[in-house]
Coordinates of C-alpha atoms in Angstrom, one line a residue:
Chain A
M1 CA -99.8 19.2 -5.2
L2 CA -99.4 17.7 -1.7
E3 CA -95.4 17.2 -2.7
A4 CA -95.2 20.6 -3.6
F5 CA -96.4 21.9 -0.3
V6 CA -94.3 19.2 1.5
V7 CA -91.1 20.4 0.0
A8 CA -92.1 24.2 -0.7
T9 CA -92.5 24.0 3.7
I10 CA -88.3 22.3 4.0
L11 CA -87.8 25.2 1.6
C12 CA -89.2 27.4 3.5
G13 CA -87.3 26.7 6.4
F14 CA -83.9 26.1 4.9
F15 CA -83.8 30.0 3.6
G16 CA -85.1 31.0 6.8
I17 CA -81.8 29.3 8.0
L18 CA -79.9 31.1 5.7
F19 CA -81.7 34.6 6.1
K20 CA -82.2 34.8 9.3
K21 CA -80.1 37.2 11.4
N22 CA -81.5 36.0 14.8
L23 CA -79.8 32.7 15.8
L24 CA -83.0 32.3 17.5
M25 CA -85.5 32.8 14.1
K26 CA -82.6 30.4 12.7
I27 CA -83.0 27.2 15.7
F28 CA -86.9 27.1 14.3
S29 CA -86.3 27.6 10.9
M30 CA -84.7 24.1 11.3
D31 CA -87.4 23.0 13.8
I32 CA -89.5 24.2 10.5
M33 CA -87.5 22.1 8.7
S34 CA -87.5 19.1 10.3
T35 CA -91.7 19.1 9.8
G36 CA -91.1 19.8 5.9
V37 CA -89.2 16.8 6.4
I38 CA -91.3 14.6 8.6
A39 CA -94.7 15.1 6.1
Y40 CA -92.8 14.1 3.2
Y41 CA -91.9 11.1 5.6
V42 CA -95.7 10.7 6.1
F43 CA -96.8 12.1 2.5
V44 CA -94.3 8.7 0.4
A45 CA -96.4 6.2 2.8
S46 CA -100.1 7.2 2.5
R47 CA -101.5 6.4 -0.5
G48 CA -105.0 6.7 -1.4
G49 CA -107.7 3.6 -1.1
F50 CA -105.5 1.4 2.2
V51 CA -106.3 1.3 5.5
S52 CA -104.5 1.3 8.3
P53 CA -101.8 -1.9 8.6
I54 CA -103.8 -2.6 12.7
V55 CA -104.5 -6.0 12.6
D56 CA -108.0 -6.4 14.9
A57 CA -108.5 -9.2 17.9
N58 CA -110.5 -11.7 14.7
G59 CA -106.8 -11.8 13.1
A60 CA -106.3 -10.9 10.4
E61 CA -107.9 -10.2 7.4
K62 CA -105.7 -9.4 3.7
V63 CA -106.5 -6.1 2.7
A64 CA -104.6 -4.0 1.5
Y65 CA -102.9 -1.9 4.3
A66 CA -100.8 1.2 4.0
D67 CA -97.2 1.2 4.6
P68 CA -95.4 1.8 7.8
V69 CA -92.0 1.7 7.4
P70 CA -91.8 4.9 7.3
Q71 CA -93.8 6.8 9.2
A72 CA -92.2 3.6 11.7
V73 CA -88.0 5.3 11.4
I74 CA -89.2 8.7 10.9
L75 CA -91.0 8.7 14.9
T76 CA -87.2 7.8 15.4
A77 CA -86.4 11.4 13.6
I78 CA -89.1 13.1 15.7
V79 CA -87.8 11.8 18.8
I80 CA -83.6 12.9 17.6
G81 CA -84.4 16.0 16.0
F82 CA -86.5 17.1 19.2
S83 CA -84.4 16.2 21.7
I84 CA -81.3 18.1 19.5
Q85 CA -83.6 21.1 19.5
A86 CA -83.6 21.1 23.0
L87 CA -80.1 21.0 23.5
M88 CA -79.4 23.7 20.9
L89 CA -82.3 26.1 22.7
V90 CA -80.0 25.6 26.1
G91 CA -76.7 26.9 24.3
V92 CA -78.4 30.0 23.0
M93 CA -79.4 29.9 26.1
K94 CA -75.8 30.5 27.7
L95 CA -74.8 32.3 24.8
S96 CA -77.4 34.9 25.6
R97 CA -76.8 36.3 28.4
D98 CA -73.4 37.6 26.9
N99 CA -74.9 37.7 24.0
P100 CA -78.9 39.6 24.8
T101 CA -79.8 40.5 20.3
L102 CA -78.7 36.6 19.2
E103 CA -76.9 38.3 16.2
I104 CA -75.4 35.6 14.2
T105 CA -72.1 37.8 13.2
E106 CA -71.9 39.6 17.1
I107 CA -71.9 35.8 18.6
E108 CA -69.7 35.0 15.4
K109 CA -67.2 38.0 15.8
N110 CA -67.1 38.0 19.4
N111 CA -66.6 33.9 20.0
T112 CA -64.0 33.6 16.9
P113 CA -60.5 34.0 17.4
Chain B
M1 CA -70.5 -14.1 16.8
N2 CA -74.6 -13.5 16.1
T3 CA -74.9 -12.9 19.8
L4 CA -71.1 -11.3 20.3
T5 CA -71.6 -8.2 17.5
I6 CA -75.2 -7.3 19.5
A7 CA -73.1 -7.6 22.5
W8 CA -70.7 -5.2 21.3
M9 CA -72.3 -3.1 19.9
A10 CA -74.8 -2.6 22.7
L11 CA -71.0 -2.7 25.4
P12 CA -70.3 1.7 25.4
F13 CA -74.9 2.5 25.7
F14 CA -74.4 0.5 28.6
A15 CA -71.5 1.7 29.6
G16 CA -72.4 4.5 29.8
F17 CA -75.9 5.0 30.7
T18 CA -74.2 2.7 33.9
I19 CA -71.6 5.8 34.1
F20 CA -74.0 8.4 34.6
I21 CA -76.3 6.5 38.0
L22 CA -72.5 4.9 39.9
P23 CA -70.2 7.4 38.7
Q24 CA -67.2 6.1 40.6
L25 CA -67.2 3.1 38.3
D26 CA -66.0 6.2 34.8
R27 CA -62.7 4.8 34.0
Y28 CA -62.8 1.1 34.8
L29 CA -65.9 1.4 32.1
V30 CA -65.0 3.2 29.2
S31 CA -61.1 1.3 29.6
F32 CA -63.1 -1.8 29.8
T33 CA -65.2 -0.7 26.6
A34 CA -62.4 0.6 24.7
V35 CA -60.6 -3.4 25.2
A36 CA -63.5 -4.8 24.3
S37 CA -63.9 -3.2 21.4
A38 CA -60.2 -3.5 20.0
V39 CA -61.0 -7.7 20.7
F40 CA -63.9 -7.0 18.3
A41 CA -61.1 -6.3 16.0
V42 CA -59.5 -8.6 16.3
K43 CA -62.6 -11.1 16.1
V44 CA -63.3 -9.6 13.2
F45 CA -59.5 -9.7 11.2
L46 CA -59.0 -13.6 12.5
M47 CA -63.0 -14.3 10.5
D48 CA -63.5 -16.2 7.1
S49 CA -65.9 -14.0 5.4
P50 CA -67.6 -10.8 6.2
L51 CA -71.1 -11.3 8.3
A52 CA -73.9 -10.2 7.2
L53 CA -76.8 -9.3 9.5
Q54 CA -80.7 -8.9 9.1
L55 CA -82.7 -8.1 12.3
L56 CA -85.7 -8.0 12.3
D57 CA -87.5 -8.7 8.4
S58 CA -86.8 -7.5 5.5
A59 CA -87.9 -3.6 6.6
G60 CA -85.7 -4.4 10.0
V61 CA -81.8 -3.5 10.5
T62 CA -78.5 -4.3 8.1
L63 CA -75.2 -5.1 9.5
L64 CA -72.3 -5.9 7.2
I65 CA -68.8 -6.9 9.1
D66 CA -65.4 -7.8 6.9
Q67 CA -62.6 -5.8 7.1
L68 CA -63.7 -2.7 6.2
S69 CA -65.3 -2.3 9.1
G70 CA -62.3 -4.5 11.3
Y71 CA -60.1 -1.6 10.6
F72 CA -62.5 1.2 11.5
I73 CA -63.9 -0.2 14.7
L74 CA -60.2 -0.8 15.5
T75 CA -59.3 2.6 15.0
N76 CA -62.0 4.2 16.9
A77 CA -61.1 1.6 19.7
L78 CA -57.4 2.9 19.7
V79 CA -58.1 6.8 19.7
T80 CA -60.8 5.9 22.3
A81 CA -58.4 4.5 24.7
A82 CA -55.8 6.9 24.2
V83 CA -57.7 9.0 25.4
I84 CA -59.1 7.5 28.1
L85 CA -55.1 7.5 28.6
Y86 CA -54.5 10.7 27.8
C87 CA -57.4 12.5 30.5
L88 CA -56.8 9.5 33.0
Q89 CA -54.6 12.6 35.4
T90 CA -56.5 14.9 34.3
G91 CA -59.4 15.4 36.7
K92 CA -62.5 14.7 34.0
S93 CA -66.3 14.2 35.5
S94 CA -67.9 11.5 34.9
F95 CA -69.9 13.2 32.6
F96 CA -67.0 13.1 30.1
Y97 CA -66.1 9.7 30.1
A98 CA -70.2 9.0 29.9
Q99 CA -70.3 11.2 26.7
M100 CA -67.0 9.2 25.3
I101 CA -68.0 5.9 26.0
I102 CA -72.0 6.8 24.0
L103 CA -70.0 8.5 21.2
H104 CA -67.5 5.2 20.7
G105 CA -70.9 2.7 20.4
S106 CA -72.6 5.0 17.8
L107 CA -69.6 5.1 15.2
N108 CA -69.0 1.1 16.6
A109 CA -72.7 1.4 14.7
A110 CA -72.2 3.5 12.0
F111 CA -69.7 1.1 11.4
I112 CA -71.0 -1.8 10.5
C113 CA -74.2 -0.4 9.1
T114 CA -75.0 -0.8 6.2
D115 CA -78.8 1.4 5.9
F116 CA -80.1 4.1 6.7
M117 CA -82.0 5.3 8.6
S118 CA -80.3 3.0 11.0
L119 CA -76.9 5.2 9.6
Y120 CA -79.2 8.3 9.9
V121 CA -79.1 7.2 14.1
A122 CA -75.6 6.3 14.8
L123 CA -74.4 9.7 12.6
E124 CA -76.8 12.2 14.8
V125 CA -76.2 9.8 18.2
S126 CA -72.7 10.6 17.4
G127 CA -73.5 14.7 16.3
I128 CA -74.4 15.7 19.9
G129 CA -72.2 13.1 22.0
A130 CA -69.4 15.6 20.0
S131 CA -71.1 18.4 20.8
L132 CA -71.6 18.1 24.3
L133 CA -67.0 17.2 24.4
V134 CA -66.4 20.4 22.2
S135 CA -68.9 22.2 25.2
Y136 CA -67.6 20.7 27.8
P137 CA -65.6 24.3 29.2
R138 CA -68.9 25.8 29.0
T139 CA -67.2 28.9 28.0
D140 CA -68.5 30.7 25.2
R141 CA -66.0 29.9 22.5
S142 CA -66.8 26.2 23.7
I143 CA -70.8 27.1 23.9
W144 CA -70.2 28.8 19.8
V145 CA -68.1 26.1 18.5
A146 CA -70.8 22.6 19.4
L147 CA -73.5 24.3 18.8
R148 CA -72.4 25.4 14.9
Y149 CA -70.8 21.8 14.5
L150 CA -74.8 20.7 15.4
F151 CA -76.7 23.3 13.8
V152 CA -74.3 22.6 10.4
S153 CA -74.5 18.5 11.1
N154 CA -78.3 18.8 11.8
I155 CA -79.5 20.5 8.9
A156 CA -76.8 17.4 6.6
M157 CA -78.7 15.4 8.2
L158 CA -81.7 16.5 7.3
F159 CA -81.3 16.2 4.2
Y160 CA -80.3 13.6 4.3
L161 CA -83.5 12.2 5.7
V162 CA -86.1 13.4 2.0
G163 CA -82.5 12.0 0.1
A164 CA -82.8 8.4 2.3
V165 CA -86.9 8.3 1.6
L166 CA -86.8 8.8 -1.7
V167 CA -83.9 5.6 -2.0
Y168 CA -86.8 4.2 0.0
K169 CA -89.9 5.2 -2.4
A170 CA -87.0 3.5 -4.9
H171 CA -86.9 0.2 -3.7
H172 CA -89.4 0.2 -0.8
S173 CA -86.3 -0.8 1.3
F174 CA -83.4 1.6 2.8
S175 CA -80.1 -0.1 2.4
F176 CA -76.8 1.1 0.3
E177 CA -78.0 -0.6 -1.8
G178 CA -80.6 1.0 -3.0
L179 CA -78.9 3.5 -4.4
R180 CA -78.1 2.0 -7.6
G181 CA -82.1 2.5 -8.8
A182 CA -82.8 5.7 -7.0
P183 CA -83.2 9.5 -8.4
P184 CA -80.3 11.4 -9.1
E185 CA -81.7 13.9 -6.5
A186 CA -81.2 11.2 -3.7
L187 CA -77.8 10.5 -4.5
A188 CA -77.3 14.2 -4.4
L189 CA -78.6 14.5 -0.9
I190 CA -77.4 12.2 1.2
F191 CA -73.0 12.5 -0.7
M192 CA -74.3 16.3 0.0
A193 CA -75.0 15.2 3.9
L194 CA -72.0 12.8 4.0
L195 CA -70.1 14.2 2.8
T196 CA -70.3 17.5 5.2
K197 CA -70.6 15.2 8.6
A198 CA -67.4 13.8 7.0
G199 CA -65.4 17.3 6.6
I200 CA -64.9 16.4 3.0
F201 CA -64.2 19.2 0.2
V202 CA -66.2 22.9 0.9
S203 CA -68.5 21.8 2.8
G204 CA -66.6 20.7 5.6
L205 CA -64.8 24.0 6.0
W206 CA -66.4 24.5 9.6
L207 CA -63.7 21.6 10.4
P208 CA -61.0 23.3 10.9
L209 CA -62.4 25.7 13.9
T210 CA -64.8 23.3 15.6
H211 CA -61.5 20.5 15.6
S212 CA -58.6 23.6 16.6
E213 CA -61.2 25.6 19.3
S214 CA -61.7 23.0 21.3
E215 CA -59.8 20.6 23.9
T216 CA -56.3 19.0 23.1
P217 CA -58.6 15.6 24.1
V218 CA -61.2 16.0 22.7
S219 CA -59.9 17.5 19.2
A220 CA -57.9 13.9 19.2
L221 CA -60.6 12.7 19.7
L222 CA -63.4 14.6 16.8
S223 CA -59.9 13.8 13.8
G224 CA -59.4 10.9 14.9
I225 CA -62.5 8.6 14.6
V226 CA -65.2 11.5 14.5
V227 CA -65.1 12.9 10.9
K228 CA -64.2 9.1 9.7
A229 CA -68.5 7.8 10.6
G230 CA -68.8 10.1 8.0
A231 CA -66.7 9.5 4.9
F232 CA -67.2 5.3 5.8
P233 CA -70.4 5.2 4.6
L234 CA -69.5 7.5 1.8
V235 CA -66.7 4.2 1.3
R236 CA -69.1 1.6 2.1
C237 CA -71.0 2.9 -0.9
A238 CA -68.6 3.0 -3.6
L239 CA -68.3 -0.4 -2.5
I240 CA -70.9 -2.0 -3.0
V241 CA -72.5 0.3 -5.8
E242 CA -69.6 0.3 -8.3
E243 CA -71.1 3.2 -10.8
V244 CA -71.2 6.3 -7.8
S245 CA -67.5 5.5 -7.2
P246 CA -65.9 7.7 -9.9
I247 CA -67.6 10.5 -8.1
V248 CA -66.7 9.8 -4.6
Q249 CA -63.3 9.4 -6.3
L250 CA -63.6 13.1 -7.3
F251 CA -64.7 14.7 -4.0
G252 CA -61.1 12.6 -2.6
V253 CA -59.1 14.2 -4.9
G254 CA -60.5 17.5 -4.6
T255 CA -60.7 17.2 -0.7
A256 CA -56.8 16.2 -0.7
I257 CA -55.6 19.5 -2.7
L258 CA -58.2 21.5 -0.9
G259 CA -56.8 20.8 2.4
V260 CA -52.8 21.1 2.0
S261 CA -53.5 24.5 0.0
Y262 CA -55.0 25.8 2.9
G263 CA -52.4 24.3 4.8
F264 CA -50.0 25.8 3.1
F265 CA -51.5 29.4 5.0
E266 CA -51.7 28.1 8.3
K267 CA -49.9 30.1 11.3
D268 CA -51.9 28.2 13.7
T269 CA -50.6 24.5 15.1
K270 CA -54.0 23.4 15.8
R271 CA -56.0 24.5 12.4
L272 CA -52.8 23.2 10.6
L273 CA -53.2 19.6 11.7
A274 CA -57.2 20.5 11.3
F275 CA -57.0 21.4 8.0
S276 CA -54.6 18.3 6.9
T277 CA -56.9 16.2 8.1
V278 CA -59.7 17.9 5.7
S279 CA -57.2 16.7 3.2
Q280 CA -56.6 13.2 4.9
L281 CA -60.3 12.6 4.6
G282 CA -59.7 12.7 0.7
W283 CA -56.5 10.1 0.8
I284 CA -59.3 7.5 2.7
I285 CA -62.5 7.9 0.2
S286 CA -59.2 8.4 -3.1
A287 CA -59.2 5.1 -2.7
P288 CA -61.6 2.9 -1.4
A289 CA -60.8 -0.3 -2.3
V290 CA -58.0 -0.1 0.7
A291 CA -59.5 2.6 3.2
G292 CA -59.5 1.1 5.8
F293 CA -56.0 0.8 6.6
Y294 CA -55.3 4.3 5.8
A295 CA -58.4 5.5 7.6
L296 CA -56.2 3.0 11.2
T297 CA -53.1 5.1 9.7
H298 CA -53.8 7.9 9.8
G299 CA -56.6 7.9 13.2
L300 CA -53.2 7.0 14.9
V301 CA -51.8 9.6 13.5
K302 CA -53.1 12.1 13.4
S303 CA -54.7 12.0 17.4
S304 CA -51.3 11.5 18.6
L305 CA -50.5 14.3 16.2
F306 CA -53.3 16.8 18.1
L307 CA -51.9 15.5 21.3
I308 CA -49.1 16.8 21.6
A309 CA -49.8 20.5 19.7
G310 CA -51.8 20.4 23.1
N311 CA -48.4 20.0 24.9
L312 CA -46.1 22.8 23.1
P313 CA -45.4 26.2 24.8
S314 CA -47.4 28.1 22.7
R315 CA -50.1 27.5 19.0
D316 CA -48.7 29.7 17.3
F317 CA -46.0 29.3 14.5
N318 CA -43.9 32.8 15.2
T319 CA -43.7 32.1 18.6
L320 CA -42.9 28.3 18.3
Q321 CA -40.3 29.8 15.8
T322 CA -38.3 31.8 18.5
K323 CA -38.9 29.8 22.0
P324 CA -37.9 26.3 21.4
M325 CA -39.7 23.4 22.5
N326 CA -38.4 20.5 24.4
T327 CA -36.3 17.5 22.4
A328 CA -38.3 15.0 24.3
L329 CA -41.6 16.4 22.5
W330 CA -40.0 17.3 19.6
I331 CA -39.4 13.2 18.8
P332 CA -42.9 12.1 19.0
L333 CA -43.6 14.6 16.6
V334 CA -41.6 14.1 14.3
V335 CA -42.0 10.5 13.8
A336 CA -45.7 10.8 13.2
S337 CA -44.9 14.5 10.7
L338 CA -43.1 11.7 9.3
S339 CA -45.7 9.3 8.9
I340 CA -48.1 11.1 7.6
S341 CA -45.9 12.2 5.0
G342 CA -45.8 8.6 3.5
F343 CA -41.9 8.3 5.3
P344 CA -40.3 4.7 5.5
L345 CA -40.2 2.0 8.5
L346 CA -43.6 4.1 9.4
A347 CA -47.3 2.4 8.2
G348 CA -48.2 5.9 7.0
F349 CA -46.0 4.6 4.0
E350 CA -47.6 1.7 3.8
A351 CA -51.2 3.0 3.4
K352 CA -50.1 6.0 1.1
M353 CA -47.8 3.9 -1.6
L354 CA -52.1 1.5 -1.1
T355 CA -53.3 4.2 -1.7
L356 CA -51.3 5.5 -4.6
K357 CA -50.6 2.3 -6.2
D358 CA -54.7 1.9 -6.1
L359 CA -56.6 5.2 -7.9
L360 CA -57.3 5.7 -10.9
S361 CA -55.2 6.9 -13.7
W362 CA -56.1 9.8 -13.7
Q363 CA -55.9 10.3 -9.8
S364 CA -52.6 9.6 -10.2
I365 CA -50.9 12.8 -10.8
P366 CA -53.1 15.4 -8.7
M367 CA -52.3 12.8 -5.7
N368 CA -49.2 12.6 -6.1
L369 CA -48.9 16.0 -5.9
A370 CA -51.1 16.1 -3.0
A371 CA -48.5 14.6 -1.5
V372 CA -45.8 16.5 -1.5
G373 CA -48.3 19.5 0.1
T374 CA -48.2 17.0 2.9
V375 CA -45.3 17.1 3.3
I376 CA -44.9 20.6 3.2
C377 CA -47.5 21.5 5.4
F378 CA -45.9 19.0 8.0
S379 CA -42.7 20.4 7.4
K380 CA -43.8 23.2 9.7
L381 CA -43.3 21.6 12.5
M382 CA -40.5 19.3 11.7
F383 CA -37.7 22.1 11.2
L384 CA -39.2 23.7 14.1
P385 CA -35.8 24.3 17.8
H386 CA -35.8 22.2 19.8
G387 CA -33.8 21.8 22.8
N388 CA -33.4 22.0 26.5
A389 CA -32.7 25.3 27.1
Q390 CA -35.4 26.4 29.8
P391 CA -36.5 23.1 31.9
K392 CA -40.3 22.9 31.4
Q393 CA -42.3 21.0 32.6
L394 CA -42.7 17.8 31.3
P395 CA -46.2 16.9 30.0
H396 CA -47.6 14.2 32.7
L397 CA -47.2 10.1 32.5
G398 CA -50.7 9.8 31.2
F399 CA -49.6 11.9 27.5
W400 CA -46.4 8.9 27.4
L401 CA -48.3 6.6 27.5
A402 CA -51.2 7.6 25.1
I403 CA -48.7 8.6 22.4
G404 CA -46.6 5.1 23.7
L405 CA -49.9 2.8 22.5
L406 CA -50.5 5.8 19.1
L407 CA -47.2 5.0 17.3
G408 CA -46.3 2.0 18.8
G409 CA -49.7 1.0 16.7
L410 CA -48.6 3.2 13.7
I411 CA -44.9 0.7 14.5
F412 CA -46.8 -2.8 14.7
A413 CA -48.9 -1.6 11.4
N414 CA -45.3 -1.8 9.1
A415 CA -46.0 -5.4 9.2
V416 CA -49.8 -5.6 7.6
H417 CA -48.6 -4.4 3.7
Y418 CA -44.8 -6.1 4.3
E419 CA -44.8 -6.4 1.0
L420 CA -45.0 -2.9 -0.1
Y421 CA -41.1 -2.3 0.7
T422 CA -39.7 -2.1 -3.1
V423 CA -36.8 -0.3 -3.7
A424 CA -39.5 1.2 -6.4
N425 CA -41.5 2.6 -4.0
I426 CA -38.8 2.9 -0.7
L427 CA -37.3 5.9 -3.3
K428 CA -40.6 7.0 -4.2
S429 CA -41.5 8.2 -1.1
I430 CA -38.7 9.3 0.2
G431 CA -38.3 11.1 -3.0
I432 CA -41.5 12.8 -1.8
V433 CA -40.5 13.7 1.5
A434 CA -37.7 15.0 -0.3
V435 CA -39.3 17.3 -2.6
G436 CA -41.9 18.7 0.2
A437 CA -38.6 19.7 2.6
V438 CA -37.2 22.0 0.3
I439 CA -39.6 23.6 -1.1
Y440 CA -40.4 24.2 1.8
L441 CA -37.2 25.2 3.3
A442 CA -37.0 26.9 -0.3
G443 CA -40.4 29.3 0.0
I444 CA -43.1 28.7 1.9
Q445 CA -41.6 29.5 5.0
R446 CA -41.5 32.7 4.7
W447 CA -44.9 33.2 3.5
V448 CA -47.3 35.6 5.9
F449 CA -49.9 36.0 4.6
N450 CA -53.4 35.2 5.7
L451 CA -56.1 32.9 4.1
P452 CA -60.0 35.2 4.3
R453 CA -61.5 33.1 7.0
M454 CA -64.6 34.2 5.1
F455 CA -66.2 30.7 4.5
E456 CA -65.7 29.3 8.0
E457 CA -68.6 32.1 8.6
F458 CA -72.2 30.6 9.6
E459 CA -73.8 31.2 6.4
Q460 CA -71.1 30.4 3.9
L461 CA -70.7 27.4 5.7
T462 CA -75.4 26.4 5.0
G463 CA -74.7 27.9 1.6
V464 CA -72.1 26.2 1.0
M465 CA -74.0 23.3 0.7
T466 CA -76.4 24.0 -1.5
L467 CA -73.7 24.5 -4.1
V468 CA -72.3 21.1 -3.1
A469 CA -75.6 19.3 -3.6
V470 CA -76.1 21.0 -7.1
L471 CA -72.3 20.1 -8.4
L472 CA -73.3 16.5 -6.6
F473 CA -77.2 16.5 -8.7
W474 CA -75.4 17.4 -11.3
L475 CA -72.5 14.5 -11.4
A476 CA -75.1 12.3 -10.7
W477 CA -77.1 13.2 -13.8
S478 CA -73.7 12.8 -16.4
W479 CA -73.2 9.9 -14.7
R480 CA -76.0 7.5 -14.3

C-alpha cells in the first residue's frame, strides 16, 4: 500500500514533467519525482519490528536493526538532486529575462537554430 | 597500486578545487592532472592481472581496473590534454579549467567503479560539469542547451536510482553482478538511464543539439569522452552479466544504423559529427569484449574532427562547397575521416576490423551496412573543395598541437593489433570505403531534403524515455 503511494508520487512527478508547459513547473515536478525516489529508498530500508542502527554507550547489543545502507546512500542523492535543482533554477532565472512567460515551446523556438 | 589508484582518483578533484583558490595555477594543474591520468593508464596496461578494490566493507565502494578501463582512461587523458592544448591561447577563465578537470575526474571514477551507487555519483557529477561547460559563454542559447541537457540527464538518473534500489532489494548489494537475479524492471530502468546518458538509440536524440551548439573545445570533450561514461557501464554490465549482453548488442546495432541514417540528411558539419557520435557509440557497445580499443580510436578521431570543424570557414555544407577551405586544414580532416571510415594505416581500421570480427552472426550484415553508411557520411567532409584561393588566417599553434596529439595517437595505436593487417581485411576495408564513396558521389551528394527535428524537442525526449524503458522491460522479460 505504502509502496503504491510512493510509486504514485514518482509517476505524478514524471507526468508533471511531461504535461506542464511552464519550465519552472517542470522543474518543480522533477523535485516531486525525486522526493518520490527518496521515499522509495526509505521504504525499501524500513521494516516493522526493527530498531534504529544506533549503538549506545554500553556497547553493542545484539539486536535486529533496520538496514542503514539505502538511507545512507540516498543522502548523497538528496544532496546531488538539490544542487542540480539550484543550478537549474539559476539557468531559468537567466532565461526568464528574455522569455518572461517561461513557456517551453517559446524558449525552444527562440533558442534552436 | 591501491594507494596510487586512490591518489590518482582524488587528484583531479583536488586540482579542481585548488584552482578556485589559486586561479593563477590553472593551466599547470590541469596539464599535470591530464599527464598523470595518461601515466596511470599506461601503468594499467602494464599490470599482469586486473585490480579489484573494495573500499570499506561489504556495503562500500567497489572498483575494478583492467584493460577495458585502461583504454577509457587513456582516451580521457588524451582528449582532455588535447582540449587543454587547444584552449591555452583562447583566453578561457580559470573557472573553465576547473570545471574541465572536475569533469575529467568524474569520468575517471565512472570508468573504474563496479557498483551502481558510485556510478550514480560519477555520472551526476559529470552531468553537472558538462552542463556548466556548455553554458560557459552564458548566451541564452547556451544556457538553454545546458539546462536541457541537465534536465534530460537528471530525469534519466532518477529512474536509474529506482532501478538501483530494486537491485539492492534483491541482493543487498549495489554491485553490477546484482543485475543477474534482479527483476526485469530494475534492468529496464537502469539501462534506459544509461542509454539516455550515453546518447544511444532514440533516447539519445538530445545529443545532436547539445554537441553541435556547444563551443568547439567543449564539443570535442563531450563527443570524445563524456558520452562514453554512459556507454562504459553498459559494456561492463554486458561483460559481467552475460545474459544482458544480447540486449546491449541489439541497441548497438540499432543506434549504429540510426546515427548514420540521420547523418545522410545533415547539412551542417557539427550536426553531422554529432550524429556520427550516436552511430559510433553503437559500434562501441555492439561488441563489448573489444569496446575499449574502439572507444580510444573514436575518442581521438571525434575530438580532432570537432576541433577542425570549429575552425572551418562555415558550418553549412552549401557554403563550404562554394568557399574552399585551406588545404592545411583539409589534410587533417581527411586523415581523421579516413580513420573513422576504417581505412588501413590508421587505428580506426583495426578498431573496425576487431569489432566486425567479434560480432554475433546476426549483427554482421547491419554493421557492415553501418560501416558503409559511415563512409557515405564522411565523404561529405572528404570531398569538400580545398585550396589556397583566399589567404585566410590559419588557426593558432595550440590547435596544431592538439591535432598532432590526437592524430599521432591514431597512428601509434596501430601498433596494438598489428596482426589484423591481413590481405583479406585490408581489401575488405578498402572495399567498404570505395563503395561508400561511390554511393556518395552517385546519389547522396545531391540530396536536398532535411529531416524534421521534431524528435529533438524536449517533450519528445522525455516521452521517448518511457518508450525505451517499456521496450527494455519487454526485452528483459522475454530474454531472462
